[in-house]
């Protein structure tokens, strides 16, 4: 009889604690992996931008501002650290790139340039990859955060100092705001 | 329902286990029936030769155990052979080719596939491949080691825009992530591959059957019949297995695809385009239909609803799929139809204006008008704008006239005029000069700088014919109309086959065999030179443009001239 009580009182909670701890650990590892996935794609984007600027430079002599903005945004993004800062810098970079391509639309020669076509395709692809990688990262973040905040798990999380992860969010207000309607 | 790609994966393994169980049960039942028949005959013979013996037809438990063991071994052997080099076999069977690195459209597909693999967390090694056919379809394959292949036909790569192609790839990726791709691949590998052998044997039986007489013939026939029966049973079973491939998985993959790139309209447009074009029936083998995004063979069962169709069909009705997607995008089918019409109208309006052409020793040369010009020195001669390697030249006091490329020193000097990347060993069959690598409709072709002829490998012809980047001159359209009209009138198949091949034949640039001058096809009777050794095609100047123009404007069968 005493043995059964012992099992119920001691062994089962210990077992539960071990399982929960292991689960949290593996979630955290997955999260780290997902973050690394974002990093790879961001790096790919940084590598493409100098080529892009080089190709566009010859044509866009009167639009130096746009190009300088892109270069500035890139160096900001490279030096950013932490999820929030990185997200902010990336959003700025995305915006400057968008305005660059809007300018390119006005230069048919540049638009039809073979190099430019390839670069445009590569950049589009990279943008997509960044956003997919971000989605994936956010999926895991949500999973980890839920696991940490749930009631019995919370004890283990507090005990072993598991912290909530930050979402990689789009901070840009214009993306969130609904488009204005004018008549 | 599973919410993230992380969770989706976990439910797939039990379905594969079920498949194996079905296979073993099937083998056991077949073996059991065979065992009973065998036992019946043996017992019957014994009973005949020893009348009075007590007869038992039923199998003893030990015999049943033995049969079970044999069927288990058979099933395991079957599994091993089916799962060995799973993807390679399908690639071979479908004729899928790796993507061309130099091709812009292929590069786009490669990017899209990589994006998709990022979207599901890079857990699969997804490779993009291409089916060199004009049809519009796409498929996905997966194996146990998390290798996956997404294959897209040339038709789809060229005719869909980026967002539509993204949607199609996302759909296939969804299949891979949900695991029904793995299940499907295994099912097809276990039961689908035999359809090909089956149809071959059937043909043999029908055509040759009557020719074999005598003992040897009978034996061959008997063997063929036995094989045929066995395979028929397997194929019948494949149909039964289709019960496990639910229609629902297509809806689910559509939904997951929308979750991946949030673009229901793109997928709806892609499905609409695919459904409006040839999906590859006849080109894509039997038994593999369930791998594709849309059944290559349009059939009634797929388009109908109800229990029977739900059970036996692998694909849901296209109209319903499109309707669901359009509802997500708050759009209607009418919009798609109008878009398609507008695109056609745009194509008609897009014709370029006329081009204005620009345009001068002891050597004489024969010019375009047929006059001998000269005398020139060698450098002067080579610098003449109308001078081509194929021009006739004549040196005073040297007797006969000859083509310029036959003269070694002239040929060398002409080679210096070539600007751009040459291919080295590929030479123009008309001018004997190196061909240049040139980008044409997003892919690389080999073009002669002098005569404007183009040399294309087999799979590139289809690619180029599908793509519609180039705008054709009015002159080309007129030529195309005239040629198709005249030649269709003049040549029927019989008459064409009887024609003598009197003209000098060109040598294939890559394998140096003689090429044959033929029509591209009887529907599009544009003359081209085809090499039957390496399946490549040589187009003289404008021939490719004329062919493209004829196909784009659908001139086949119209008698215009």
XYZ file of C-alpha atoms in Angstrom:
744
model
C 0.000 0.000 0.000
C 2.753 2.390 0.968
C 4.499 1.617 -2.272
C 1.456 2.658 -4.292
C 1.162 5.897 -2.389
C 4.855 6.489 -2.976
C 4.378 5.972 -6.689
C 1.480 8.394 -6.841
C 3.076 11.053 -4.677
C 6.700 11.008 -5.792
C 7.425 9.103 -8.957
C 4.604 10.355 -11.174
C 5.328 14.057 -10.568
C 9.010 13.468 -11.196
C 8.228 11.637 -14.407
C 5.946 14.448 -15.472
C 8.573 17.050 -14.672
C 11.193 15.237 -16.743
C 8.892 14.869 -19.723
C 7.831 18.497 -19.595
C 11.395 19.696 -19.229
C 12.504 17.646 -22.215
C 9.635 18.925 -24.276
C 10.484 22.518 -23.514
C 14.113 21.905 -24.354
C 13.264 20.415 -27.725
C 10.863 23.256 -28.486
C 13.595 25.749 -27.713
C 15.995 23.926 -30.027
C 13.424 23.959 -32.823
C 12.948 27.662 -32.297
C 16.662 28.267 -32.561
C 16.741 26.238 -35.749
C 13.877 28.257 -37.211
C 15.734 31.473 -36.373
C 18.808 30.136 -38.141
C 16.544 29.503 -41.149
C 15.602 33.186 -41.213
C 19.244 34.171 -40.887
C 20.246 32.150 -43.949
C 17.624 33.887 -46.079
C 18.526 37.337 -44.758
C 22.157 36.741 -45.598
C 21.144 35.749 -49.097
C 19.375 39.062 -49.447
C 22.376 41.061 -48.209
C 24.555 39.319 -50.785
C 22.230 40.175 -53.642
C 21.917 43.885 -52.925
C 25.443 45.030 -53.953
C 24.930 43.340 -57.341
C 21.607 45.039 -57.725
C 23.027 48.460 -56.917
C 25.940 47.886 -59.280
C 23.611 47.003 -62.162
C 21.225 49.868 -61.532
C 23.915 52.514 -60.948
C 24.691 53.096 -64.610
C 21.061 53.770 -65.477
C 19.842 55.605 -62.401
C 22.202 58.572 -62.436
C 19.488 61.010 -61.381
C 18.074 58.821 -58.629
C 21.090 58.457 -56.397
C 19.027 58.977 -53.263
C 17.110 55.773 -53.791
C 20.265 53.738 -54.226
C 21.915 55.314 -51.209
C 18.870 54.504 -49.121
C 19.091 50.868 -50.127
C 22.771 50.695 -49.206
C 22.111 52.410 -45.886
C 19.235 50.072 -45.054
C 21.396 47.078 -45.873
C 24.220 48.100 -43.555
C 21.681 48.838 -40.806
C 20.121 45.419 -41.209
C 23.503 43.676 -41.095
C 24.488 45.376 -37.849
C 21.111 44.817 -36.130
C 20.900 42.368 -33.245
C 17.959 40.936 -31.377
C 14.631 39.873 -32.829
C 12.873 43.243 -32.548
C 15.741 45.300 -33.978
C 16.277 42.838 -36.788
C 12.604 42.910 -37.696
C 12.617 46.702 -37.765
C 15.735 46.900 -39.936
C 14.392 44.268 -42.322
C 11.166 46.156 -42.766
C 13.084 49.303 -43.615
C 15.170 47.379 -46.146
C 12.070 45.871 -47.737
C 10.580 49.324 -48.103
C 13.637 50.828 -49.748
C 13.838 47.918 -52.153
C 10.203 48.412 -53.054
C 10.796 52.050 -53.863
C 13.844 51.105 -55.909
C 11.807 48.737 -58.052
C 9.114 51.378 -58.410
C 11.777 53.691 -59.834
C 13.100 50.969 -62.113
C 9.639 50.740 -63.684
C 10.318 54.147 -65.260
C 13.463 52.980 -67.039
C 12.492 50.490 -69.770
C 16.128 49.880 -70.721
C 17.042 48.906 -67.200
C 13.888 46.871 -66.778
C 14.707 44.789 -69.822
C 18.359 44.383 -68.823
C 19.214 40.700 -68.593
C 21.072 41.120 -65.331
C 18.242 43.117 -63.851
C 15.664 40.497 -64.812
C 17.659 37.811 -63.085
C 18.280 39.962 -60.015
C 14.632 40.916 -59.774
C 13.644 37.263 -59.861
C 16.253 36.393 -57.238
C 15.120 39.197 -54.962
C 11.450 38.314 -55.310
C 12.351 34.779 -54.427
C 14.381 35.892 -51.430
C 11.583 38.133 -50.156
C 9.250 35.155 -50.310
C 11.747 32.963 -48.525
C 12.234 35.516 -45.774
C 8.521 35.738 -45.194
C 8.081 31.959 -45.238
C 10.965 31.507 -42.842
C 9.421 34.156 -40.612
C 6.087 32.348 -40.629
C 7.813 29.168 -39.671
C 9.695 30.884 -36.862
C 6.484 32.442 -35.565
C 4.748 29.043 -35.601
C 7.409 27.652 -33.310
C 7.398 30.783 -31.152
C 3.686 30.405 -30.577
C 4.144 26.765 -29.682
C 6.875 27.492 -27.177
C 5.034 30.420 -25.607
C 1.876 28.383 -25.169
C 3.818 25.518 -23.637
C 5.544 27.840 -21.157
C 2.435 29.711 -20.073
C 0.108 26.753 -19.564
C -0.629 26.003 -15.965
C 1.258 22.985 -14.754
C 4.055 23.545 -17.246
C 4.524 27.015 -15.906
C 6.090 25.678 -12.745
C 8.796 23.844 -14.652
C 9.356 26.801 -16.952
C 9.834 29.146 -14.014
C 12.020 26.675 -12.201
C 14.420 26.251 -15.098
C 14.148 29.798 -16.353
C 12.510 29.255 -19.729
C 11.617 32.615 -21.222
C 8.916 33.557 -23.675
C 10.258 34.044 -27.202
C 9.640 37.165 -29.233
C 7.638 37.111 -32.439
C 9.280 38.335 -35.614
C 6.676 40.948 -36.331
C 5.920 43.340 -39.110
C 6.220 46.693 -37.402
C 5.363 48.703 -40.458
C 2.163 50.609 -39.786
C 1.208 50.990 -43.420
C 1.110 47.236 -43.841
C -1.322 46.844 -40.994
C -3.594 49.757 -41.693
C -6.529 49.060 -43.963
C -6.294 50.933 -47.262
C -8.164 54.232 -47.345
C -11.223 54.470 -49.494
C -11.770 57.668 -51.431
C -14.663 58.552 -53.640
C -7.671 19.501 -38.297
C -3.959 20.014 -38.011
C -3.027 23.650 -37.809
C 0.687 23.934 -38.438
C 2.948 22.023 -40.759
C 4.611 20.752 -37.648
C 1.506 18.839 -36.635
C 0.404 17.753 -40.058
C 3.240 15.314 -40.390
C 2.483 13.256 -37.348
C -0.609 11.517 -38.651
C 0.868 10.124 -41.829
C 2.728 7.050 -40.682
C -0.309 4.925 -39.863
C -1.612 5.164 -43.410
C 1.583 3.704 -44.815
C 1.413 0.876 -42.339
C -2.142 0.191 -43.493
C -0.899 -0.076 -47.051
C 1.627 -2.745 -46.149
C -0.991 -4.662 -44.249
C -3.283 -4.624 -47.273
C -0.476 -5.933 -49.467
C 0.270 -8.847 -47.177
C -3.400 -9.728 -46.814
C -3.816 -9.664 -50.569
C -0.881 -11.978 -51.149
C -2.127 -14.322 -48.487
C -5.626 -14.528 -49.960
C -4.310 -15.099 -53.486
C -1.928 -17.770 -52.291
C -4.687 -19.400 -50.272
C -6.953 -19.646 -53.302
C -4.107 -21.047 -55.409
C -3.365 -23.518 -52.619
C -6.941 -24.735 -52.553
C -7.011 -25.227 -56.303
C -3.722 -27.108 -56.231
C -4.844 -29.281 -53.378
C -8.100 -29.991 -55.177
C -6.331 -31.218 -58.304
C -3.768 -33.300 -56.435
C -6.400 -34.910 -54.250
C -8.545 -35.507 -57.295
C -5.739 -37.326 -59.116
C -4.895 -39.424 -56.102
C -8.545 -40.279 -55.738
C -8.687 -41.370 -59.371
C -5.616 -43.565 -59.196
C -6.431 -45.047 -55.781
C -10.185 -45.454 -55.577
C -11.445 -46.199 -52.151
C -9.117 -43.793 -50.310
C -10.783 -41.292 -47.997
C -10.681 -37.838 -49.553
C -10.128 -34.514 -47.779
C -10.099 -31.365 -49.863
C -9.535 -28.918 -47.023
C -6.043 -27.662 -46.199
C -4.396 -28.662 -42.967
C -3.317 -25.900 -40.566
C 0.331 -26.623 -41.330
C -0.305 -26.165 -45.023
C -2.076 -22.863 -44.343
C 0.859 -21.762 -42.227
C 3.190 -22.687 -45.067
C 1.087 -20.699 -47.520
C 1.116 -17.735 -45.175
C 4.878 -17.943 -44.953
C 5.259 -18.098 -48.736
C 2.959 -15.133 -49.253
C 4.838 -13.167 -46.610
C 8.090 -13.800 -48.429
C 6.480 -12.837 -51.746
C 5.120 -9.625 -50.249
C 8.508 -8.726 -48.791
C 10.238 -9.358 -52.121
C 7.598 -7.245 -53.836
C 8.151 -4.460 -51.305
C 11.904 -4.556 -51.661
C 11.753 -4.280 -55.427
C 9.125 -1.568 -55.318
C 10.829 0.590 -52.733
C 14.312 0.198 -54.116
C 15.373 3.462 -55.790
C 11.858 4.753 -55.423
C 12.297 8.213 -56.919
C 14.751 7.217 -59.646
C 12.293 4.742 -61.066
C 9.543 7.307 -61.291
C 11.842 9.874 -62.844
C 12.722 7.355 -65.519
C 9.142 6.295 -66.022
C 7.785 9.833 -66.313
C 10.769 11.068 -68.316
C 11.414 13.942 -65.923
C 14.548 16.009 -66.517
C 16.572 18.134 -64.117
C 16.216 21.883 -64.403
C 18.393 23.757 -66.855
C 20.599 26.262 -65.032
C 20.929 28.578 -67.997
C 17.208 28.836 -68.576
C 15.487 31.824 -66.977
C 12.104 30.110 -66.624
C 13.696 27.032 -65.080
C 15.633 29.205 -62.673
C 12.357 30.762 -61.599
C 10.881 27.347 -60.888
C 13.958 26.348 -58.926
C 13.554 29.453 -56.766
C 9.869 28.819 -56.198
C 10.518 25.238 -55.138
C 13.170 26.382 -52.690
C 10.805 28.973 -51.266
C 8.212 26.284 -50.743
C 10.694 24.112 -48.925
C 11.520 27.036 -46.623
C 7.805 27.482 -46.009
C 7.445 24.002 -44.542
C 10.543 24.453 -42.435
C 13.154 22.850 -44.708
C 12.433 19.393 -43.394
C 12.347 17.962 -46.894
C 14.960 18.073 -49.609
C 12.654 19.188 -52.390
C 14.038 19.100 -55.897
C 12.389 20.735 -58.876
C 12.186 18.790 -62.128
C 10.621 19.315 -65.478
C 8.607 17.127 -67.842
C 9.503 17.996 -71.438
C 5.955 18.030 -72.771
C 3.612 20.704 -74.008
C 0.939 19.479 -71.612
C 0.002 21.399 -68.489
C 0.278 19.467 -65.266
C 2.377 19.008 -62.149
C 3.204 16.161 -59.816
C 4.971 15.446 -56.542
C 6.921 12.433 -55.315
C 8.422 11.629 -51.932
C 10.370 8.804 -50.345
C 11.205 7.629 -46.841
C 14.376 9.671 -46.478
C 12.550 12.994 -46.760
C 13.661 13.465 -50.346
C 10.941 14.895 -52.491
C 10.498 15.926 -56.090
C 8.125 18.456 -57.526
C 7.816 18.051 -61.258
C 6.214 20.583 -63.548
C 5.671 20.327 -67.287
C 7.264 22.788 -69.677
C 3.773 23.934 -70.577
C 3.064 24.997 -67.037
C 6.444 26.657 -66.517
C 6.021 28.787 -69.589
C 2.337 29.619 -69.574
C 1.717 30.453 -65.918
C 2.921 33.631 -64.297
C 4.936 33.633 -61.096
C 2.101 33.790 -58.598
C 0.191 31.029 -60.365
C 3.263 28.824 -60.472
C 3.877 29.562 -56.791
C 0.356 28.388 -56.048
C 0.813 25.133 -57.961
C 4.112 24.415 -56.244
C 2.540 25.249 -52.879
C -0.210 22.719 -53.610
C 2.362 20.026 -54.347
C 4.364 21.021 -51.272
C 1.217 20.651 -49.217
C 0.900 17.076 -50.498
C 4.466 16.413 -49.444
C 4.027 17.933 -45.991
C 0.763 16.107 -45.367
C 2.379 12.803 -46.196
C -0.175 11.748 -48.765
C 2.547 12.221 -51.304
C 4.653 9.490 -49.720
C 1.647 7.219 -49.465
C 0.735 7.948 -53.040
C 4.245 7.334 -54.328
C 4.388 3.998 -52.581
C 0.964 2.986 -53.830
C 1.891 3.847 -57.375
C 5.194 2.065 -57.031
C 3.539 -1.081 -55.658
C 0.648 -1.265 -58.060
C 0.831 1.409 -60.718
C 4.029 0.533 -62.484
C 2.587 -2.691 -63.868
C 0.052 -0.933 -66.045
C 2.767 -0.226 -68.598
C 3.961 -3.828 -68.797
C 0.355 -4.891 -68.962
C -0.514 -2.742 -71.936
C 2.624 -3.932 -73.728
C 1.737 -7.587 -73.251
C -1.814 -6.889 -74.352
C -0.529 -5.349 -77.566
C 1.774 -8.311 -78.137
C -1.069 -10.762 -77.624
C -3.336 -8.967 -80.022
C -0.903 -8.301 -82.832
C 1.522 -11.219 -82.719
C -0.746 -13.858 -81.237
C -1.908 -15.133 -84.548
C 1.566 -15.348 -85.985
C 3.012 -17.885 -83.563
C 2.154 -21.453 -84.379
C 3.569 -24.725 -83.216
C 4.924 -25.839 -79.882
C 7.297 -22.940 -79.138
C 4.610 -20.404 -80.011
C 2.148 -22.061 -77.693
C 4.623 -21.991 -74.844
C 5.360 -18.308 -75.353
C 1.656 -17.630 -75.494
C 0.995 -19.580 -72.329
C 3.716 -17.689 -70.477
C 2.372 -14.392 -71.717
C -1.160 -15.291 -70.694
C -0.076 -16.288 -67.199
C 1.908 -13.078 -66.745
C -0.989 -11.115 -68.096
C -3.433 -12.670 -65.669
C -1.182 -12.068 -62.677
C -0.647 -8.475 -63.642
C -4.347 -7.993 -64.298
C -5.060 -9.056 -60.758
C -2.477 -6.584 -59.516
C -4.016 -3.834 -61.561
C -7.472 -4.670 -60.344
C -6.068 -4.392 -56.894
C -4.556 -1.019 -57.691
C -8.085 0.104 -58.371
C -9.123 -1.234 -55.040
C -6.228 0.582 -53.384
C -7.485 3.800 -54.878
C -10.170 3.544 -52.242
C -7.500 4.565 -49.785
C -6.494 7.572 -51.843
C -9.177 9.926 -50.838
C -10.480 12.766 -52.898
C -10.396 14.854 -49.779
C -6.642 15.115 -49.901
C -6.843 17.388 -52.964
C -9.163 19.798 -51.165
C -6.891 19.686 -48.162
C -3.791 20.335 -50.257
C -5.556 23.290 -51.885
C -6.368 24.665 -48.461
C -2.832 24.196 -47.189
C -1.440 25.792 -50.358
C -3.537 28.852 -49.634
C -2.170 28.832 -46.094
C 1.367 28.804 -47.437
C 1.193 31.749 -49.794
C -2.177 33.326 -49.012
C -3.127 33.590 -52.632
C -6.303 31.624 -53.397
C -6.828 33.555 -56.611
C -3.459 32.428 -57.993
C -4.301 28.784 -57.407
C -7.783 29.201 -58.858
C -6.334 30.812 -61.972
C -3.734 28.078 -62.304
C -6.341 25.320 -61.980
C -8.540 27.088 -64.493
C -5.681 27.353 -66.981
C -4.767 23.701 -66.487
C -8.341 22.578 -66.930
C -8.647 24.564 -70.162
C -5.575 22.985 -71.751
C -4.263 19.556 -72.619
C -3.233 17.890 -69.377
C -1.067 15.208 -70.888
C -3.422 12.275 -71.449
C -1.622 9.755 -73.587
C 1.732 11.203 -72.674
C 1.574 10.275 -69.018
C 1.328 6.591 -68.283
C -1.547 4.633 -66.806
C -1.706 4.119 -63.108
C 0.163 7.264 -62.179
C -2.741 9.694 -62.493
C -3.098 10.135 -58.787
C 0.339 11.745 -58.565
C -0.763 14.777 -60.543
C -2.462 17.981 -59.500
C -5.217 17.286 -61.997
C -6.082 13.977 -63.616
C -4.285 13.909 -66.992
C -7.285 12.090 -68.427
C -10.444 14.135 -68.157
C -13.192 11.718 -67.154
C -16.748 11.836 -66.007
C -16.160 10.092 -62.732
C -13.905 12.885 -61.541
C -16.454 15.494 -62.418
C -19.362 13.828 -60.659
C -20.172 13.753 -56.972
C -21.825 11.265 -54.702
C -20.672 8.204 -52.822
C -19.548 6.150 -55.827
C -17.385 8.924 -57.232
C -16.074 9.785 -53.783
C -14.967 6.185 -53.347
C -13.356 5.461 -56.678
C -12.163 8.767 -58.011
C -8.767 10.174 -57.084
C -9.481 13.774 -58.000
C -12.420 15.967 -57.000
C -14.435 17.939 -59.557
C -12.359 20.810 -60.924
C -15.264 23.205 -60.967
C -15.849 22.614 -57.279
C -12.199 23.116 -56.409
C -12.105 26.369 -58.316
C -15.379 27.487 -56.735
C -14.054 26.975 -53.209
C -10.870 28.880 -53.990
C -12.720 31.714 -55.665
C -15.005 32.002 -52.662
C -11.912 32.490 -50.499
C -10.712 35.245 -52.816
C -14.157 36.880 -53.071
C -14.153 36.443 -56.805
C -16.173 34.645 -59.464
C -15.496 32.293 -62.332
C -16.679 34.996 -64.732
C -13.617 37.083 -63.870
C -11.299 34.245 -64.862
C -13.068 33.720 -68.148
C -12.825 37.405 -68.967
C -9.144 37.487 -68.073
C -8.471 34.613 -70.434
C -10.318 36.328 -73.245
C -8.500 39.609 -72.618
C -5.162 37.797 -72.770
C -6.085 36.357 -76.159
C -7.096 39.769 -77.451
C -3.829 41.249 -76.212
C -1.887 38.603 -78.073
C -3.607 39.548 -81.304
C -2.914 43.242 -80.833
C 0.741 42.667 -80.077
C 2.445 42.827 -83.472
C 5.604 44.793 -84.008
C 6.042 47.416 -86.719
C 8.156 46.733 -89.782
C 11.886 46.659 -89.337
C 14.142 48.727 -91.553
C 17.220 46.822 -92.622
C 20.623 48.648 -92.699
C 23.319 48.234 -95.207
C 30.290 46.806 -98.561
C 41.954 41.858 -104.591
C 42.003 39.273 -107.056
C 38.841 37.823 -105.558
C 35.394 37.957 -107.038
C 32.247 37.224 -105.123
C 28.716 36.412 -106.171
C 26.257 38.845 -104.585
C 22.575 38.445 -103.763
C 21.366 39.684 -107.117
C 23.467 37.093 -108.901
C 26.228 39.336 -110.257
C 29.927 38.754 -109.858
C 31.511 41.688 -108.021
C 35.179 42.433 -107.788
C 38.088 42.413 -107.844
C 38.699 42.579 -104.087
C 41.638 41.817 -101.820
C 40.962 39.179 -99.154
C 40.387 41.646 -96.253
C 38.112 43.749 -98.435
C 36.150 40.706 -99.376
C 35.638 39.606 -95.793
C 34.596 43.117 -94.766
C 31.751 43.263 -97.295
C 28.449 43.465 -95.456
C 26.629 41.070 -97.764
C 29.456 38.562 -97.811
C 28.562 35.303 -96.109
C 30.415 32.033 -95.586
C 27.924 30.511 -97.979
C 28.611 33.056 -100.767
C 30.246 31.804 -103.937
C 33.780 33.117 -104.485
C 36.162 32.894 -107.355
C 39.864 33.708 -107.507
C 41.194 34.911 -110.824
C 43.350 32.286 -112.493
C 42.386 29.560 -110.001
C 39.706 27.843 -112.060
C 36.486 26.839 -110.280
C 34.177 28.896 -108.116
C 33.569 27.591 -104.580
C 31.678 28.428 -101.422
C 33.627 30.787 -99.177
C 33.690 28.425 -96.209
C 35.428 25.761 -98.269
C 38.457 28.002 -98.599
C 40.557 27.588 -95.421
C 42.057 31.090 -95.349
C 38.707 32.762 -96.032
C 37.039 30.615 -93.417
C 39.624 31.619 -90.832
C 39.176 35.313 -91.591
C 35.416 35.015 -91.387
C 35.730 33.382 -87.988
C 37.300 36.599 -86.715
C 34.072 38.433 -87.394
C 32.254 36.380 -84.798
C 31.508 38.395 -81.663
C 30.194 36.815 -78.490
C 30.434 33.473 -76.767
C 31.058 30.651 -79.217
C 30.355 27.056 -78.521
C 33.632 25.718 -79.847
C 32.711 22.434 -81.372
C 29.228 23.148 -82.716
C 29.444 24.423 -86.270
C 26.773 25.811 -88.533
C 25.845 23.161 -91.126
C 25.447 25.824 -93.791
C 28.381 28.160 -93.108
C 30.763 25.841 -91.253
C 31.372 28.573 -88.657
C 31.111 28.298 -84.910
C 27.627 28.772 -83.508
C 27.011 31.414 -80.876
C 25.222 30.812 -77.600
C 22.273 33.116 -77.538
C 19.384 33.687 -75.220
C 16.067 33.181 -76.951
C 12.724 33.149 -75.136
C 14.471 32.627 -71.827
C 16.539 29.633 -72.864
C 19.853 29.261 -74.673
C 19.936 28.344 -78.350
C 22.857 28.046 -80.736
C 22.691 30.577 -83.527
C 24.844 31.124 -86.560
C 25.874 34.741 -86.857
C 26.073 34.608 -90.629
C 23.009 32.817 -91.890
C 20.782 33.333 -88.835
C 20.009 29.635 -88.540
C 19.355 28.157 -85.114
C 20.252 24.809 -83.647
C 18.076 23.410 -80.853
C 18.200 20.277 -78.769
C 15.038 18.271 -78.668
C 13.497 19.436 -75.414
C 14.204 23.073 -76.102
C 11.962 23.141 -79.170
C 8.883 22.475 -77.087
C 9.949 25.060 -74.526
C 10.370 27.781 -77.080
C 7.132 26.990 -78.843
C 5.276 27.484 -75.574
C 6.763 30.821 -74.643
C 5.326 34.003 -75.989
C 7.828 36.701 -75.152
C 8.823 37.507 -78.716
C 6.744 39.732 -80.883
C 6.693 38.820 -84.550
C 6.945 41.067 -87.519
C 4.044 41.361 -89.910
C 6.286 39.758 -92.542
C 6.722 36.593 -90.449
C 3.006 36.258 -89.865
C 2.343 36.593 -93.575
C 4.973 33.988 -94.363
C 3.564 31.643 -91.740
C 0.055 31.952 -93.113
C 1.239 31.364 -96.635
C 3.405 28.402 -95.789
C 0.900 26.590 -93.634
C -1.872 27.268 -96.095
C 0.027 26.151 -99.164
C 1.726 23.143 -97.689
C -1.396 21.799 -96.059
C -3.101 21.945 -99.401
C -0.218 20.411 -101.275
C 0.905 17.563 -99.071
C -1.097 14.779 -97.603
C 0.760 12.161 -95.583
C 0.971 9.775 -98.523
C 2.227 12.351 -100.955
C 4.793 13.635 -98.485
C 6.206 10.177 -97.899
C 6.616 9.569 -101.618
C 8.646 12.711 -102.230
C 12.242 12.067 -103.212
C 14.915 13.494 -100.974
C 16.917 15.126 -103.682
C 18.215 18.211 -101.911
C 21.710 18.273 -100.423
C 21.471 17.181 -96.822
C 22.935 19.089 -93.928
C 25.135 17.556 -91.261
C 23.959 17.706 -87.654
C 26.236 20.124 -85.758
C 26.454 17.946 -82.690
C 26.686 14.359 -83.969
C 27.664 15.021 -87.609
C 25.112 12.573 -88.975
C 23.052 13.635 -91.948
C 19.905 15.474 -91.003
C 16.649 15.007 -92.831
C 14.587 17.837 -94.189
C 11.035 17.293 -93.026
C 7.997 19.186 -91.868
C 7.842 20.095 -88.203
C 4.560 18.251 -88.091
C 1.775 17.627 -90.559
C -0.415 20.133 -88.779
C 2.337 22.732 -88.992
C 4.117 21.994 -92.257
C 7.089 24.279 -91.777
C 10.250 22.768 -93.186
C 12.996 22.038 -90.680
C 16.070 19.808 -90.596
C 15.907 17.117 -88.003
C 18.708 14.861 -86.840
C 17.492 11.355 -86.149
C 20.675 10.541 -84.278
C 20.464 13.031 -81.425
C 16.909 14.288 -82.001
C 18.065 17.869 -82.436
C 16.584 20.291 -84.920
C 18.173 22.875 -87.197
C 16.051 25.857 -88.159
C 17.164 28.008 -91.080
C 16.720 31.756 -90.835
C 13.159 32.714 -89.851
C 11.960 29.105 -89.829
C 11.731 29.019 -86.058
C 9.984 32.386 -85.920
C 7.532 31.230 -88.573
C 6.791 28.027 -86.712
C 6.323 29.890 -83.418
C 4.108 32.423 -85.113
C 2.006 29.701 -86.743
C 1.482 27.887 -83.465
C 0.785 31.017 -81.451
C -1.830 32.140 -83.897
C -3.311 28.669 -84.239
C -2.949 28.516 -87.980
C -3.150 24.713 -88.214
C -5.778 23.381 -90.529
C -6.792 26.790 -91.837
C -6.464 27.120 -95.585
C -5.536 30.720 -96.117
C -3.353 31.073 -99.152
